mmCIF file of C-alpha atoms in Angstrom:
data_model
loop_
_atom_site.group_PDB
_atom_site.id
_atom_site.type_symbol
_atom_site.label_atom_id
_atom_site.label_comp_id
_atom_site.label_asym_id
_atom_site.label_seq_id
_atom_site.Cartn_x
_atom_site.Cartn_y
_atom_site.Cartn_z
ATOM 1 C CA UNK R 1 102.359 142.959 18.525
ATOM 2 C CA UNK R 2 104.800 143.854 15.821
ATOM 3 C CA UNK R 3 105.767 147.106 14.181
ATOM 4 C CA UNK R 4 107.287 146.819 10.486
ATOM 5 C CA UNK R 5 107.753 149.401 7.577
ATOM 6 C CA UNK R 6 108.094 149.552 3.599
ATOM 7 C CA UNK R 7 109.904 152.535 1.956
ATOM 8 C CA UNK R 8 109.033 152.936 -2.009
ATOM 9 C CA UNK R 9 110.898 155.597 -4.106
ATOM 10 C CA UNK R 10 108.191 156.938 -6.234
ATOM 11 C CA UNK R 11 110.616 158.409 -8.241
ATOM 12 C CA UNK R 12 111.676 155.138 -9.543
ATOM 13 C CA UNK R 13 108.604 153.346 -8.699
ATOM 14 C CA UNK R 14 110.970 150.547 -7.122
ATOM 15 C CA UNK R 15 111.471 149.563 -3.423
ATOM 16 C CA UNK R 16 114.126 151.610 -1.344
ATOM 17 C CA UNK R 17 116.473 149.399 -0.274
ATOM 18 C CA UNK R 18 119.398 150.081 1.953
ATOM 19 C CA UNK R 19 117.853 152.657 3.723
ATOM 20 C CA UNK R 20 119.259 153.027 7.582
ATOM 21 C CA UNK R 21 115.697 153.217 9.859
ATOM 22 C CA UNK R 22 115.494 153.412 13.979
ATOM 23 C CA UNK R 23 112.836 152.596 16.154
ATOM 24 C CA UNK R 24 112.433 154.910 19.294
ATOM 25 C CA UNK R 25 109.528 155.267 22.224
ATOM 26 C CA UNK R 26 108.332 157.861 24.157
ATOM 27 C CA UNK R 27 109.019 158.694 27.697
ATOM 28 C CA UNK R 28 109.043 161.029 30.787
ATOM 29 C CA UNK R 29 112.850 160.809 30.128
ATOM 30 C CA UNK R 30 112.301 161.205 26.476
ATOM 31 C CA UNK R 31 113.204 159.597 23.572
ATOM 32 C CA UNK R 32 114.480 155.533 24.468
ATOM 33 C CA UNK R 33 115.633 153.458 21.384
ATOM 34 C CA UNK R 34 113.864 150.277 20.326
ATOM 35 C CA UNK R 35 115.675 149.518 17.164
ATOM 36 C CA UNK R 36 117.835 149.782 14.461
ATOM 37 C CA UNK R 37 117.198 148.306 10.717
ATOM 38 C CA UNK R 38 118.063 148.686 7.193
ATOM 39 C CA UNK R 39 115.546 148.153 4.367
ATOM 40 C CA UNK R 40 116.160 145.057 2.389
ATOM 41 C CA UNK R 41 115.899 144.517 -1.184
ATOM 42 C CA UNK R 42 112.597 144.918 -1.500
ATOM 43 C CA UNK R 43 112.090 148.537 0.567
ATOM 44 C CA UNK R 44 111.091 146.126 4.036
ATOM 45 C CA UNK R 45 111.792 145.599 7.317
ATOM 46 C CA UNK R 46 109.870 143.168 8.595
ATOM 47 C CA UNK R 47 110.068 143.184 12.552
ATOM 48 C CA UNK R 48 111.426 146.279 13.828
ATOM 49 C CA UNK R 49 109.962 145.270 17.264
ATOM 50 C CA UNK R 50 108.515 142.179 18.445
ATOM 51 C CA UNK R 51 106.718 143.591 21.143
ATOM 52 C CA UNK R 52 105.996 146.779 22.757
ATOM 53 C CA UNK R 53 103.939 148.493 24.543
ATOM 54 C CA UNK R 54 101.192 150.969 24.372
ATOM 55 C CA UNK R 55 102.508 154.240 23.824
ATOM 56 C CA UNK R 56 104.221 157.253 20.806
ATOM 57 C CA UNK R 57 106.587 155.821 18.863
ATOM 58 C CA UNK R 58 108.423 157.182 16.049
ATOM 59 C CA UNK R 59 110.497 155.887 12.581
ATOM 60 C CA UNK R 60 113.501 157.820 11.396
ATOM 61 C CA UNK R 61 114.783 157.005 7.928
ATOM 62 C CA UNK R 62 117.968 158.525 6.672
ATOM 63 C CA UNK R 63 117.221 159.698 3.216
ATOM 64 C CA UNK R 64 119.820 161.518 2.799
ATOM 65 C CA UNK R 65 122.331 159.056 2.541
ATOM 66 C CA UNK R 66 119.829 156.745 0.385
ATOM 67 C CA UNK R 67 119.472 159.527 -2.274
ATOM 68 C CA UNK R 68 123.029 160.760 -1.708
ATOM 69 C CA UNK R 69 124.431 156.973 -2.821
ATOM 70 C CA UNK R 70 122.260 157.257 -5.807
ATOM 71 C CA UNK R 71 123.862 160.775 -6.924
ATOM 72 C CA UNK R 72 120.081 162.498 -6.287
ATOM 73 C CA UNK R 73 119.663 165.730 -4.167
ATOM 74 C CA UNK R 74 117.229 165.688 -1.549
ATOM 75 C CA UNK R 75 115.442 168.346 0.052
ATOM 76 C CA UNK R 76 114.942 166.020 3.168
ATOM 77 C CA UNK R 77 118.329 164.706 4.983
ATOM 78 C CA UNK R 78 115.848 162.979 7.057
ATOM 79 C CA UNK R 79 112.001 161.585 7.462
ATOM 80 C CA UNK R 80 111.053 161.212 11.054
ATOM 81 C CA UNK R 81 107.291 159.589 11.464
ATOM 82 C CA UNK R 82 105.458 159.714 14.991
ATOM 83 C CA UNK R 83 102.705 157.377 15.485
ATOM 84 C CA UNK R 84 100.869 155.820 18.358
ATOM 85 C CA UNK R 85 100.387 152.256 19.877
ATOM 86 C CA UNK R 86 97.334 151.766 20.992
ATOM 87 C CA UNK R 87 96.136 147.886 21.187
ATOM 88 C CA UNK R 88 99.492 146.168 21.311
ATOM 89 C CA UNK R 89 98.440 142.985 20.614
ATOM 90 C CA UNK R 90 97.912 144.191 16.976
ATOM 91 C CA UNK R 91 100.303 144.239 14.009
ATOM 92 C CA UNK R 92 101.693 148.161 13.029
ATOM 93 C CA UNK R 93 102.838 148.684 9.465
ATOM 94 C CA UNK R 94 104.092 152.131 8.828
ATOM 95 C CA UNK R 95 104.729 152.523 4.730
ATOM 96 C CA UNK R 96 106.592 155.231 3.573
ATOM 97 C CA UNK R 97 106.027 156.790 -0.049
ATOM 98 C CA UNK R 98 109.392 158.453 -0.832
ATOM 99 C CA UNK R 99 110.782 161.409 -3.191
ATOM 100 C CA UNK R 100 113.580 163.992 -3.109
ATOM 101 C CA UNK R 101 111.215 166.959 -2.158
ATOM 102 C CA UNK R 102 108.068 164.870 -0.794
ATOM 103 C CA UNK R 103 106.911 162.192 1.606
ATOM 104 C CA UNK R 104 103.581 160.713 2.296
ATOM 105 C CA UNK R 105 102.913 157.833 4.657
ATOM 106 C CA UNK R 106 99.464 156.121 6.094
ATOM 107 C CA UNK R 107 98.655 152.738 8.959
ATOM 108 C CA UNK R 108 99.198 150.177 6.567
ATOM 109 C CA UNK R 109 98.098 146.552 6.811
#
């Protein structure tokens, strides 16, 4: 099982590189931290976790400081994603379609 992500700036149509993301899982205690990345050149992170197990996880990207280096205001300091883990001997992909004022994401492949 492997979770991994892909941030595109559909302002500029170009990958969002640079951009600070951490991994974290749900539990009785709350939230426990999995991982931390950056984006590479081309908007990925390839293995934010190697394994895991079944359960909610969630992304955080910091925006703000990815549209703040590029001298662009952002609505969104932030974009926090919750998703769950189901089968985890499969692969999770979690793209994430980024703007100053929107977001979109989906289960990606």
């Amino acid at each position: 099982m492997s979770i991994s992500t892909h941030v595109l700036d559909s302002t500029t149509g170009a990958p969002a590189s640079g951009v600070a993301t951490r991994l974290e899982l749900a539990s009785a205690a709350g939230w426990q931290h999995v991982a931390d990345a950056v984006t590479d050149t081309d908007g990925r992170v390839g293995r934010l976790a190697e394994t895991a197990e079944s359960g909610t996880y969630r992304l955080t990207f910091d925006v703000g400081s990815y549209f703040e280096a590029r001298g662009v205001a952002t609505f969104y300091p932030e974009v926090t994603i919750s998703f769950r883990v189901d089968d985890p001997g499969s692969h999770y992909h979690v793209p994430l379609l980024l703007s100053p004022f929107a977001y979109s994401t989906y289960r990606g492949s």
